[in-house]
mmCIF file with all atom_site columns, C-alpha atoms in Angstrom:
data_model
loop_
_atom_site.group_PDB
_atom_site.id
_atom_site.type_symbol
_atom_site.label_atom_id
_atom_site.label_alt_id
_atom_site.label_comp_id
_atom_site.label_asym_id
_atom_site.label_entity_id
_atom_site.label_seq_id
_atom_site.pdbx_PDB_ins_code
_atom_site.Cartn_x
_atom_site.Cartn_y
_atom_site.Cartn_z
_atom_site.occupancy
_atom_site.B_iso_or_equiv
_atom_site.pdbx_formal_charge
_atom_site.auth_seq_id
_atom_site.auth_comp_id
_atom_site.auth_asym_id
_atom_site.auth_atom_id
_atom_site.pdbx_PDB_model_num
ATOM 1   C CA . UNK A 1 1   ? 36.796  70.069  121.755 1.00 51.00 ? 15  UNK A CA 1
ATOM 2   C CA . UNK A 1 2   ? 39.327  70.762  124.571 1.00 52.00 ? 16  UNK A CA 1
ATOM 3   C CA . UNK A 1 3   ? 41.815  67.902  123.100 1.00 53.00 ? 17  UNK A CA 1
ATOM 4   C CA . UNK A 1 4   ? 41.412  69.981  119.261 1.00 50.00 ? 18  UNK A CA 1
ATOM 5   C CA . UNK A 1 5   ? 42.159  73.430  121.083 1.00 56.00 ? 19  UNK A CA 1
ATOM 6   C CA . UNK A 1 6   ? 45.066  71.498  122.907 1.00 50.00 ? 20  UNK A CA 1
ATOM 7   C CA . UNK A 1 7   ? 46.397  70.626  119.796 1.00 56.00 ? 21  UNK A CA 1
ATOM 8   C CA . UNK A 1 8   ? 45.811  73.693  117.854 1.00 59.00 ? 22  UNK A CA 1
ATOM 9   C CA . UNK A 1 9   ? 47.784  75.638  120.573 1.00 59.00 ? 23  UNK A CA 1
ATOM 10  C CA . UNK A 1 10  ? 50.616  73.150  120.510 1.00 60.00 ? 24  UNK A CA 1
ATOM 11  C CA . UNK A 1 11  ? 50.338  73.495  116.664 1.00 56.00 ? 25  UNK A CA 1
ATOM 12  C CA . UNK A 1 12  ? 51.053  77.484  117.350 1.00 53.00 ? 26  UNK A CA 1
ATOM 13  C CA . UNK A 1 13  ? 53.195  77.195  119.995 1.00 60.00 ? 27  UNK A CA 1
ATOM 14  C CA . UNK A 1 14  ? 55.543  74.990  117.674 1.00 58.00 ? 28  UNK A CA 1
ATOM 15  C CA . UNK A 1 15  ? 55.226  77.788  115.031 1.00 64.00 ? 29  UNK A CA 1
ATOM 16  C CA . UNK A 1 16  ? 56.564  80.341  117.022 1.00 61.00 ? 30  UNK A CA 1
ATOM 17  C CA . UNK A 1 17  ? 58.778  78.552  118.080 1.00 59.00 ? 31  UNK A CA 1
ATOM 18  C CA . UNK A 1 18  ? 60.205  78.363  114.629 1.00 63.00 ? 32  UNK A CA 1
ATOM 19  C CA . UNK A 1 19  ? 60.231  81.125  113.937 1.00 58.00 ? 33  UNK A CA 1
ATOM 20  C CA . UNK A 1 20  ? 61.961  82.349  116.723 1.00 68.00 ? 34  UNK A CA 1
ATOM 21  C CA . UNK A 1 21  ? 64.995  79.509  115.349 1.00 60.00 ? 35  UNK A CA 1
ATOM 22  C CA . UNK A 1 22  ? 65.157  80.951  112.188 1.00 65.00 ? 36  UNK A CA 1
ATOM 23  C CA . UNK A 1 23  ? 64.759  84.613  113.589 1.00 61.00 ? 37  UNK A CA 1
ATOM 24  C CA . UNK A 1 24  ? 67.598  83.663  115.420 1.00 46.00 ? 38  UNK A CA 1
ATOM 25  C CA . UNK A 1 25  ? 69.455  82.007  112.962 1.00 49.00 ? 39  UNK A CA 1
ATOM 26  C CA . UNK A 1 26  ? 68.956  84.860  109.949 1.00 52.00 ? 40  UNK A CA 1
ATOM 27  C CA . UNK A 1 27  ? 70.636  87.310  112.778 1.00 50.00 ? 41  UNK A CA 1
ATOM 28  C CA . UNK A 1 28  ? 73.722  85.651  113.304 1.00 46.00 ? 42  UNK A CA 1
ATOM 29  C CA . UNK A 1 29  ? 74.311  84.541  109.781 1.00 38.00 ? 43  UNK A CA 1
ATOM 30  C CA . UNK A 1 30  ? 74.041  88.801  109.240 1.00 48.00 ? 44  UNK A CA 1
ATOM 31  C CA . UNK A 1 31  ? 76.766  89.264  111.814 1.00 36.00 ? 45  UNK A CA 1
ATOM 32  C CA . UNK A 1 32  ? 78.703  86.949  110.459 1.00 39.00 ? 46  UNK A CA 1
ATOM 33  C CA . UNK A 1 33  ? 78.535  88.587  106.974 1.00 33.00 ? 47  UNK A CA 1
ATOM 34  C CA . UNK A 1 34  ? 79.010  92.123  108.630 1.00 32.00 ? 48  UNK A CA 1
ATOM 35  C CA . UNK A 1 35  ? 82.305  90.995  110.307 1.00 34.00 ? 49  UNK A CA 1
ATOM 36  C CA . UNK A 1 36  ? 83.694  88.719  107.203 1.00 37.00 ? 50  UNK A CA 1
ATOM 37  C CA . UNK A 1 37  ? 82.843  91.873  105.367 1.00 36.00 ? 51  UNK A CA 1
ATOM 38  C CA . UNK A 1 38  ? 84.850  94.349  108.069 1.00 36.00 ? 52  UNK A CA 1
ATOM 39  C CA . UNK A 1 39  ? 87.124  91.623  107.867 1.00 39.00 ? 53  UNK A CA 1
ATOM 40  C CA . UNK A 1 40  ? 87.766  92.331  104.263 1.00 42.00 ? 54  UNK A CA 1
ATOM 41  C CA . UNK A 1 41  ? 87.405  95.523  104.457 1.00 42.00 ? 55  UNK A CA 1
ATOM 42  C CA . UNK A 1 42  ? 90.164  96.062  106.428 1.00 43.00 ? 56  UNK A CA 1
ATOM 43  C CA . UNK A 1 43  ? 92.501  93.704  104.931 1.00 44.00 ? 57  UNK A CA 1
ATOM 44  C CA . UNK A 1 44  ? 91.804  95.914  101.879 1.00 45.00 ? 58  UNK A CA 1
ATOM 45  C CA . UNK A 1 45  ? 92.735  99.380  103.539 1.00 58.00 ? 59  UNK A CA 1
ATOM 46  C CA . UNK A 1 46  ? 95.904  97.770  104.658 1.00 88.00 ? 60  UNK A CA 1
ATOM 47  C CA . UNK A 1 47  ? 97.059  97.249  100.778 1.00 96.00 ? 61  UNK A CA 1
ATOM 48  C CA . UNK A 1 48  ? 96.598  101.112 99.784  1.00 97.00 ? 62  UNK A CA 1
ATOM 49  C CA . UNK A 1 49  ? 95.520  102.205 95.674  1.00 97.00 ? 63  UNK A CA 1
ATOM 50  C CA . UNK A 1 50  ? 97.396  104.448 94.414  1.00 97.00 ? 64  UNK A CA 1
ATOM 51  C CA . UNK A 1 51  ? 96.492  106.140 91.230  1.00 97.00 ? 65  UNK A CA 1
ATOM 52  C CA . UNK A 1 52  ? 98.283  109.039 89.033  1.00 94.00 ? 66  UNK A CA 1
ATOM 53  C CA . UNK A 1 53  ? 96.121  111.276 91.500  1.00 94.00 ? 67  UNK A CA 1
ATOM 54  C CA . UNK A 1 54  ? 97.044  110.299 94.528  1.00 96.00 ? 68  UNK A CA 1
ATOM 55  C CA . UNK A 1 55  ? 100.461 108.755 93.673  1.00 96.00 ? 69  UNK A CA 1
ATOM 56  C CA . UNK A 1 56  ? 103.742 111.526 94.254  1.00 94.00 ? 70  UNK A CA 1
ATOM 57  C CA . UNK A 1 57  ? 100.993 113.437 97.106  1.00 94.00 ? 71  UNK A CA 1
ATOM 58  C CA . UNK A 1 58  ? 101.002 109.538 98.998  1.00 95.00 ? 72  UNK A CA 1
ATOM 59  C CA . UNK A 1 59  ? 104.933 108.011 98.129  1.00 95.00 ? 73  UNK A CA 1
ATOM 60  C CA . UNK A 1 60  ? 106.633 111.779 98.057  1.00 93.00 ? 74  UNK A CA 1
ATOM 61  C CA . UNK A 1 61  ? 108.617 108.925 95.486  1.00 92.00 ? 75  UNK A CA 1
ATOM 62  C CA . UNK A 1 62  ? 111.468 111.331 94.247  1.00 88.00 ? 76  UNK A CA 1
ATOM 63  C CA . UNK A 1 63  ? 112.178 112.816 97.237  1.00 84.00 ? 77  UNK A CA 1
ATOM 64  C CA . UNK A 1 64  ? 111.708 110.150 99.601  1.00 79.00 ? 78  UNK A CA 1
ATOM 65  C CA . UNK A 1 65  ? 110.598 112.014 102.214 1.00 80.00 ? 79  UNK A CA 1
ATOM 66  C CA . UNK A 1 66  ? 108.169 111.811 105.352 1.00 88.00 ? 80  UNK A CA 1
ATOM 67  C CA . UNK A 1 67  ? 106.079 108.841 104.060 1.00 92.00 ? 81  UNK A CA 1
ATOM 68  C CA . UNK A 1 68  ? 108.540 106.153 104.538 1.00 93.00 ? 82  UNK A CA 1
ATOM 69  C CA . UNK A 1 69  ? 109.129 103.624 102.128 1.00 96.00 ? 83  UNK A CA 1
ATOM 70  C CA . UNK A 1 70  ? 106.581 101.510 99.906  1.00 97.00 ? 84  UNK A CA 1
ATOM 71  C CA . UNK A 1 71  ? 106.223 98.110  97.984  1.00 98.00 ? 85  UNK A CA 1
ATOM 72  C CA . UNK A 1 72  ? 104.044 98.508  94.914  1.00 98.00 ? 86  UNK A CA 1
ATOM 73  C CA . UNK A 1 73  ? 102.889 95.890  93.049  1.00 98.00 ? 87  UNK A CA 1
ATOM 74  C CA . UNK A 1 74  ? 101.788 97.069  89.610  1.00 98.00 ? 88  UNK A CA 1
ATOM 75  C CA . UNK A 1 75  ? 99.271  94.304  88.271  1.00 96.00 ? 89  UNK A CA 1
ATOM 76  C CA . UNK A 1 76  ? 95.943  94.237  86.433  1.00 94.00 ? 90  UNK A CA 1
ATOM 77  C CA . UNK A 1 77  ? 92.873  92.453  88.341  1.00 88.00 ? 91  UNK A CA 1
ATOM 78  C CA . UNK A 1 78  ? 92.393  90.097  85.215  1.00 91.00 ? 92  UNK A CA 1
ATOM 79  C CA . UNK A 1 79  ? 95.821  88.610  85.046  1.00 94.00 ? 93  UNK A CA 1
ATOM 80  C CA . UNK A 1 80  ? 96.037  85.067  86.229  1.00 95.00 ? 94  UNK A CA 1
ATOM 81  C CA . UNK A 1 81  ? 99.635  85.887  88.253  1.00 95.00 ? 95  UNK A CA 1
ATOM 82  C CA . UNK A 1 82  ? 97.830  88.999  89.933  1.00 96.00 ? 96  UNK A CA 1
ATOM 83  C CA . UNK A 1 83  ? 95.537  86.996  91.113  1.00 95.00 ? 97  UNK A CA 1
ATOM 84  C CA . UNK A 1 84  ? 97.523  84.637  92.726  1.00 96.00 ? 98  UNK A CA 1
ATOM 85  C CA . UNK A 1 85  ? 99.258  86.959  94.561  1.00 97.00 ? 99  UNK A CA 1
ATOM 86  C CA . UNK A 1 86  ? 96.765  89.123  95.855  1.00 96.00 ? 100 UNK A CA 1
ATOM 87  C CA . UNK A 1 87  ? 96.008  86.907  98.825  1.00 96.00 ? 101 UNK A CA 1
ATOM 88  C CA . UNK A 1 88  ? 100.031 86.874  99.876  1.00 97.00 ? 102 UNK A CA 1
ATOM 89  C CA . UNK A 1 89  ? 99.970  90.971  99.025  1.00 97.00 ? 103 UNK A CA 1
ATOM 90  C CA . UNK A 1 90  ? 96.974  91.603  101.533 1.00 97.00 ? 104 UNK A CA 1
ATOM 91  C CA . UNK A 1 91  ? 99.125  89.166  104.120 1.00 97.00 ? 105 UNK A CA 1
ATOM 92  C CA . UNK A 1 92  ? 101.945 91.230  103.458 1.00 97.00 ? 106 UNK A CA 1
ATOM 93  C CA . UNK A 1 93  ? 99.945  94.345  103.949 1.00 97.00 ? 107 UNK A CA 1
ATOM 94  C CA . UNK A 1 94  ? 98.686  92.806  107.550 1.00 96.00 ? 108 UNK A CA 1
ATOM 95  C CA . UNK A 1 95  ? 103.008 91.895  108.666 1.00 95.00 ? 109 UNK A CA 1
ATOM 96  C CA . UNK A 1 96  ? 103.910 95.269  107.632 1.00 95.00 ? 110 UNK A CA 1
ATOM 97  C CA . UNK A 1 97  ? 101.439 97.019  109.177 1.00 94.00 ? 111 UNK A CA 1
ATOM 98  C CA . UNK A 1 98  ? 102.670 100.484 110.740 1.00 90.00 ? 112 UNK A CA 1
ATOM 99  C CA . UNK A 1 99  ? 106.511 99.552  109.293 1.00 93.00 ? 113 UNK A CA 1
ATOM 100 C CA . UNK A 1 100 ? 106.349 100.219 105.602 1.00 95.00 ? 114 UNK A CA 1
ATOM 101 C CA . UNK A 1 101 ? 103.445 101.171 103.089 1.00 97.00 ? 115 UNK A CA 1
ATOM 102 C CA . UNK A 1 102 ? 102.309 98.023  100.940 1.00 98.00 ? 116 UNK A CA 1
ATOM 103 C CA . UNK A 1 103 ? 99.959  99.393  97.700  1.00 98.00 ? 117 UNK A CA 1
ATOM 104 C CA . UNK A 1 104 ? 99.022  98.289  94.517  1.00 97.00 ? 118 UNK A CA 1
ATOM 105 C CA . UNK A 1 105 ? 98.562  100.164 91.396  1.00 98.00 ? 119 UNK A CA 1
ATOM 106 C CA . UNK A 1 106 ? 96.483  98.755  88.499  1.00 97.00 ? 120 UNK A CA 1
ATOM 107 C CA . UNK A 1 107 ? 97.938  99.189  84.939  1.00 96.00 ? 121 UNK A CA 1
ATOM 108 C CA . UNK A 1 108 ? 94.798  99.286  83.265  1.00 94.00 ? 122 UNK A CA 1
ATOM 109 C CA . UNK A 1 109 ? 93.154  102.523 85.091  1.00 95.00 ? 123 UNK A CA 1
ATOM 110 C CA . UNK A 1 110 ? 96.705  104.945 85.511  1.00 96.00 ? 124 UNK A CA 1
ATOM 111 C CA . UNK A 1 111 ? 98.621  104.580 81.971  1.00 94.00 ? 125 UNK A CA 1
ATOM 112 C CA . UNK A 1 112 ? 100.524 107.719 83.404  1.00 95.00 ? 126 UNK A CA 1
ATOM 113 C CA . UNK A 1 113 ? 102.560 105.689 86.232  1.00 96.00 ? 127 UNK A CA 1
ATOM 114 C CA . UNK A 1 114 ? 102.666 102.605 84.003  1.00 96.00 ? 128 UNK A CA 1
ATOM 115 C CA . UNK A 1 115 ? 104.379 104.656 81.195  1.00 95.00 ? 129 UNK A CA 1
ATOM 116 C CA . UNK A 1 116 ? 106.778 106.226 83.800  1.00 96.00 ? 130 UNK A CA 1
ATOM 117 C CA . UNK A 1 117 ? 107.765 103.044 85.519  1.00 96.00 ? 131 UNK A CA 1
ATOM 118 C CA . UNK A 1 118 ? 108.270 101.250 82.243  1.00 95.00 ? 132 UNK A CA 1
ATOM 119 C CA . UNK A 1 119 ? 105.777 98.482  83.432  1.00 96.00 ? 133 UNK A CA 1
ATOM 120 C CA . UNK A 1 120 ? 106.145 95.750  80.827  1.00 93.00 ? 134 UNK A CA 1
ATOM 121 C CA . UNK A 1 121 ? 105.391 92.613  82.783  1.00 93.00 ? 135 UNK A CA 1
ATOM 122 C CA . UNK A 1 122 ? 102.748 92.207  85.883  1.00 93.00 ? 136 UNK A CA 1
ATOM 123 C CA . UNK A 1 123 ? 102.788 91.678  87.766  1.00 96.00 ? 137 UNK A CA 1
ATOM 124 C CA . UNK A 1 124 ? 105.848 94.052  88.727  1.00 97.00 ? 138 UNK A CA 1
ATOM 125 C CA . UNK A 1 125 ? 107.268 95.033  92.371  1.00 98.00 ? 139 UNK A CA 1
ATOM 126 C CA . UNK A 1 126 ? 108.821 97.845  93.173  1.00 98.00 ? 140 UNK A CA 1
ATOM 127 C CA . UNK A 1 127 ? 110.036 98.932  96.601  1.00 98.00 ? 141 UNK A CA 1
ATOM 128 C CA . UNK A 1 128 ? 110.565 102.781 96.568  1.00 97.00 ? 142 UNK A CA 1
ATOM 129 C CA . UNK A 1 129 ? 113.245 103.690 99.709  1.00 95.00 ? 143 UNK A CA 1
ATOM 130 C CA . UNK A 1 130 ? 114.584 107.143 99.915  1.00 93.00 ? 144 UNK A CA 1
ATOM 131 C CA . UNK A 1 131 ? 114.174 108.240 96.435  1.00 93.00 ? 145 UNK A CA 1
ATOM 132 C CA . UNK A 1 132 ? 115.092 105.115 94.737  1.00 95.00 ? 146 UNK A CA 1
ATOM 133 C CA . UNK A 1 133 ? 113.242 102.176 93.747  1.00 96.00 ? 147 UNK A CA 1
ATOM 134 C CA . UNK A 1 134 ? 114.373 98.061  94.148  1.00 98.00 ? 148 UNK A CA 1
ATOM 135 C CA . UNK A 1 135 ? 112.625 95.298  91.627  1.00 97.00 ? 149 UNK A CA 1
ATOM 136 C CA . UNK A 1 136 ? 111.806 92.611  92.882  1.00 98.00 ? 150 UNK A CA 1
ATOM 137 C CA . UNK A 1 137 ? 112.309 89.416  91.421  1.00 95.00 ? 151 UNK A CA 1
ATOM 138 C CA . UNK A 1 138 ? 112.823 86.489  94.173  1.00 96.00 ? 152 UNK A CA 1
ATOM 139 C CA . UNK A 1 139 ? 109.769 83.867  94.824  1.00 96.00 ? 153 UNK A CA 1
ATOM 140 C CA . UNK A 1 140 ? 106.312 85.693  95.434  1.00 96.00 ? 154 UNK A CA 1
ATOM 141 C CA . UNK A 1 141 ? 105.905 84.712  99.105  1.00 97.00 ? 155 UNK A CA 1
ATOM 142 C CA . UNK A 1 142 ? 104.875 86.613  101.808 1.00 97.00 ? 156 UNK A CA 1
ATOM 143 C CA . UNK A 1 143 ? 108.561 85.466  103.962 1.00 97.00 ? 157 UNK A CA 1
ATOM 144 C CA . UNK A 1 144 ? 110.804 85.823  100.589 1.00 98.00 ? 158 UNK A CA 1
ATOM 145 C CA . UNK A 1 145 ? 108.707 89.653  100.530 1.00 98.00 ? 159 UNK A CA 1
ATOM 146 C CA . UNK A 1 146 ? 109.722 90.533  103.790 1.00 97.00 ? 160 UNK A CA 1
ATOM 147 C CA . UNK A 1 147 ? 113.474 89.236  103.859 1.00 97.00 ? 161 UNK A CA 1
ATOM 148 C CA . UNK A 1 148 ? 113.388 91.503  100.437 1.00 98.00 ? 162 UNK A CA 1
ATOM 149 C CA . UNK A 1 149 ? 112.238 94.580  102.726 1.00 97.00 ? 163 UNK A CA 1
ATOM 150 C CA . UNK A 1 150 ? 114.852 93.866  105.549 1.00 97.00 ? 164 UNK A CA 1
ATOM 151 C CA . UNK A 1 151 ? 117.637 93.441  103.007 1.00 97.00 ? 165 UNK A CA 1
ATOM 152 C CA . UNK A 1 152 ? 117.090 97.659  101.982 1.00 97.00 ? 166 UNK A CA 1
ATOM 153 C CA . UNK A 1 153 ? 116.054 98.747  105.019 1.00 95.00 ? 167 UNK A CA 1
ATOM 154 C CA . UNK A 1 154 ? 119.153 97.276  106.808 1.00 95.00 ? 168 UNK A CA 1
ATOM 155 C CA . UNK A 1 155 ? 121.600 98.704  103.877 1.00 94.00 ? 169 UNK A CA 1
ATOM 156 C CA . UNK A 1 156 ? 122.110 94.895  102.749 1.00 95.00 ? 170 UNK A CA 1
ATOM 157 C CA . UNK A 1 157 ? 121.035 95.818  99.257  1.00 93.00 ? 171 UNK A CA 1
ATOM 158 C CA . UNK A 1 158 ? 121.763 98.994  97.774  1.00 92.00 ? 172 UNK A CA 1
ATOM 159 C CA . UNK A 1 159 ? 121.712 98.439  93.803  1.00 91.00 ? 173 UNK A CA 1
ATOM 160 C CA . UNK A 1 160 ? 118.412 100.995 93.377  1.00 94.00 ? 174 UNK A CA 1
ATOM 161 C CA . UNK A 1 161 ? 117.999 103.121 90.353  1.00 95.00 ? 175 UNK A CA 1
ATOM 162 C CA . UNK A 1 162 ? 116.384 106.323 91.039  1.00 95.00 ? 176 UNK A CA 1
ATOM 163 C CA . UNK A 1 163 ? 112.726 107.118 90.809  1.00 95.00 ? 177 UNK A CA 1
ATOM 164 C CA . UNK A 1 164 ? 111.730 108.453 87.178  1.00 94.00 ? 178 UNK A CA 1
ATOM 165 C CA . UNK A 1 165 ? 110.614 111.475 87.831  1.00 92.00 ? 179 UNK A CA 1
ATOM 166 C CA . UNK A 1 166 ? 106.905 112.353 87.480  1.00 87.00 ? 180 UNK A CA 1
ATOM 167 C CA . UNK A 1 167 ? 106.102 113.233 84.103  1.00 79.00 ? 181 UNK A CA 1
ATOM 168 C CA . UNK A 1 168 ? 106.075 116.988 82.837  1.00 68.00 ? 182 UNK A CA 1
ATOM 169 C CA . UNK A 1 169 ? 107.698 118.935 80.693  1.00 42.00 ? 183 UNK A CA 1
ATOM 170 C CA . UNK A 1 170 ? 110.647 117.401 79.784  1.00 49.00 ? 184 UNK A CA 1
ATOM 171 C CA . UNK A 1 171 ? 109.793 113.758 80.365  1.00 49.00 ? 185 UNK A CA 1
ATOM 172 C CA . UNK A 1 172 ? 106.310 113.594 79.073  1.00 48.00 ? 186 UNK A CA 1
ATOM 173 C CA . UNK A 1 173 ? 106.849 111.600 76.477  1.00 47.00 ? 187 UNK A CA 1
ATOM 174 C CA . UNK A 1 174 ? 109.962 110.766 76.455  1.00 48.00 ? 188 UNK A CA 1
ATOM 175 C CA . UNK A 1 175 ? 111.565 107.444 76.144  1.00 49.00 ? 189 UNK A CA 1
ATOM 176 C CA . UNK A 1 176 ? 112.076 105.577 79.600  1.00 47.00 ? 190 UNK A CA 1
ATOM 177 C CA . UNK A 1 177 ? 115.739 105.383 79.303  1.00 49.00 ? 191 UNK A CA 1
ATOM 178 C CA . UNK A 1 178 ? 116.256 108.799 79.053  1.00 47.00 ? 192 UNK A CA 1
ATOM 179 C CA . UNK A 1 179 ? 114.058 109.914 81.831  1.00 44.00 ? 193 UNK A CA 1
ATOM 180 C CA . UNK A 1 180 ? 115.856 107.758 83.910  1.00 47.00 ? 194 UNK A CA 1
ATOM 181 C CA . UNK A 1 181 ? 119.468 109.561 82.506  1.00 49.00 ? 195 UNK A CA 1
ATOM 182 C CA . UNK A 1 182 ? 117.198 112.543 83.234  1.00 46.00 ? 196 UNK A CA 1
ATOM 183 C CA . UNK A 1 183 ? 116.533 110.950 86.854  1.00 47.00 ? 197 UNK A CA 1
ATOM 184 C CA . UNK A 1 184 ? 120.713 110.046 87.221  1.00 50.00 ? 198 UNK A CA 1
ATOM 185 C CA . UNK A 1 185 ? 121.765 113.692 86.003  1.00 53.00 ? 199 UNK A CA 1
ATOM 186 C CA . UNK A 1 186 ? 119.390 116.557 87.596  1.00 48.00 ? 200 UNK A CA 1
ATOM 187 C CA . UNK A 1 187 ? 122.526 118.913 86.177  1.00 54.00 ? 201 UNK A CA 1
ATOM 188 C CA . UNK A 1 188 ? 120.741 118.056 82.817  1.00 49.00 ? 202 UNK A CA 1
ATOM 189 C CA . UNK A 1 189 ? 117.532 119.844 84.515  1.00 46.00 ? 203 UNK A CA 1
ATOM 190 C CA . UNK A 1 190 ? 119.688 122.837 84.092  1.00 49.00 ? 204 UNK A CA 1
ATOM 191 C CA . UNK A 1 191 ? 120.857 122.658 80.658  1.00 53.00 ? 205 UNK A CA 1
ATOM 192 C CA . UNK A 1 192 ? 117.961 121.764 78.934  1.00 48.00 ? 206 UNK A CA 1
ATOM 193 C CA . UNK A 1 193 ? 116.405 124.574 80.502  1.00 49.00 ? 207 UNK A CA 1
ATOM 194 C CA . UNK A 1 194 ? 119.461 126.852 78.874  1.00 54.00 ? 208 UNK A CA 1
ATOM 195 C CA . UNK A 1 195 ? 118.588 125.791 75.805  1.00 55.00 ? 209 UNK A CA 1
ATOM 196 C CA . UNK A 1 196 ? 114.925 126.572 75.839  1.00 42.00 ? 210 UNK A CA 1
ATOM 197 C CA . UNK A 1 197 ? 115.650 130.072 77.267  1.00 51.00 ? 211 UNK A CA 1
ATOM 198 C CA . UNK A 1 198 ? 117.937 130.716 74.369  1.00 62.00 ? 212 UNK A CA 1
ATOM 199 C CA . UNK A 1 199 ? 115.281 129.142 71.897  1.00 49.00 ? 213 UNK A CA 1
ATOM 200 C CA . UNK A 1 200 ? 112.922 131.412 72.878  1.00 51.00 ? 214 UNK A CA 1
ATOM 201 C CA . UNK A 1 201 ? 115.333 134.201 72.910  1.00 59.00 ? 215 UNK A CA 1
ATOM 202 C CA . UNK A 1 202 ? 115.722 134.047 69.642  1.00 56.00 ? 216 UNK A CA 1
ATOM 203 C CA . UNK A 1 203 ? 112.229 133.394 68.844  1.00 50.00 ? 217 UNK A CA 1
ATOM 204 C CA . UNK A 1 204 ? 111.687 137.073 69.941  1.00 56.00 ? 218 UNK A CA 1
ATOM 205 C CA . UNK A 1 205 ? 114.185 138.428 68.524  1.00 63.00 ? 219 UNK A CA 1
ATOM 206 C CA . UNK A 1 206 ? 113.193 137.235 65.240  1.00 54.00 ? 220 UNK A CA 1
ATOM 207 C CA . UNK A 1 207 ? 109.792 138.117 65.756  1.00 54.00 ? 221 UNK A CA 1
ATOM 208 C CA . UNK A 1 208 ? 110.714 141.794 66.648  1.00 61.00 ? 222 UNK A CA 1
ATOM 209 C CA . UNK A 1 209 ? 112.701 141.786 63.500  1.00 58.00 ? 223 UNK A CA 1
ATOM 210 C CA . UNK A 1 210 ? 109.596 140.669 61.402  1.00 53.00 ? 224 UNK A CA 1
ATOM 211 C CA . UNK A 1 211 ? 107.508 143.171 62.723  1.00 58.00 ? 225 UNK A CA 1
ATOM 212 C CA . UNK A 1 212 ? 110.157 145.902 61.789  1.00 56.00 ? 226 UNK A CA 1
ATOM 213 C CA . UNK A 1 213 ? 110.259 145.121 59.142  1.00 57.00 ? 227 UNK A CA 1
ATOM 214 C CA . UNK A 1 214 ? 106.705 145.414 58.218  1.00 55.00 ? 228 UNK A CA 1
ATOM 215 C CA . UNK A 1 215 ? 106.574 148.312 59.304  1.00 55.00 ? 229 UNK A CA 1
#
């Protein structure tokens, strides 16, 4: 009797035991998920999304002003190429930490900033520095990225077109070459806006005359 109670406390003991393994074992496999997730988490904050929302409020892109510059890459999740360079975009988010802004905007979900940057192939890279924006177009690695960066920030490279500007009035619509004639000439701002005065000038007028005559 004494030898079956030994064993059946052994037997329990051994359970416990166990249990307290695997007890063990479930917690730190959950802190490890926690931290890989942090982990991502931040790696993710430190490639900002901009959206047509967020976009002019974030890069201040036309004016270049108080933000500091950015490199946006303009890609869709789905593309093959995107998806390569994700991993080196996030690495490049991590180098440039607290220098410059890296961000990524994704063609599918903000046709607005697609249409204005005349995003035909993706993905596309832009670097945005004091109201113009760079392409880029060397080798998509993280070093070739950052040699890009120093070459505008040191005055190295200074070939930038101006920002479009953000769509409204008078480029809603219009084609990308002339908003970026628009962009070139803001004396054109001026003019056009001469010419809808005196359109609707003489819109009144003529309506004034209508209703005289009416009457």
């Amino acid at each position: 009797l004494r030898r079956h109670r030994v064993g059946r406390e052994s037997a329990v003991g051994a359970t416990a035991a166990m249990a307290r393994t695997r007890g063990v074992a479930a917690a730190a496999v959950g802190v490890l998920v926690v931290l890989l997730a942090a982990a991502l988490g931040l790696a993710q904050a430190r490639v900002i999304k901009l959206t047509d929302k967020n976009f002019e409020h974030d890069t201040q892109a036309t004016t270049g002003a108080t933000t500091g510059d950015w490199f946006v890459m303009f890609c869709a999740p789905r593309d093959s190429f995107c998806k390569e360079l994700e991993p080196k975009w996030a690495k490049l988010g991590e180098e440039l930490l607290g220098e410059i802004n890296v961000a990524k905007v994704d063609v599918r979900e903000e046709p607005q900033l697609t249409s204005r940057f005349g995003i035909r192939n993706m993905p596309t890279l832009l670097y945005l520095h004091k109201g113009k924006m760079f392409k880029y177009r060397g080798k998509r690695e993280v070093e070739s990225f950052m040699d890009f960066v120093q070459s505008i920030r040191s005055g190295k490279l200074t070939d930038g077109e101006p920002v479009p500007p953000e769509p409204g009035m008078f480029s809603e619509g219009l084609p990308l070459e002339l908003v970026k004639e628009y962009a070139q000439n803001p004396a054109l701002i001026g003019a056009i806006g001469a010419l809808v005065a005196m359109c609707a000038l003489g819109a009144g007028r003529a309506n004034r005359g209508a209703r005289a005559k009416q009457h």
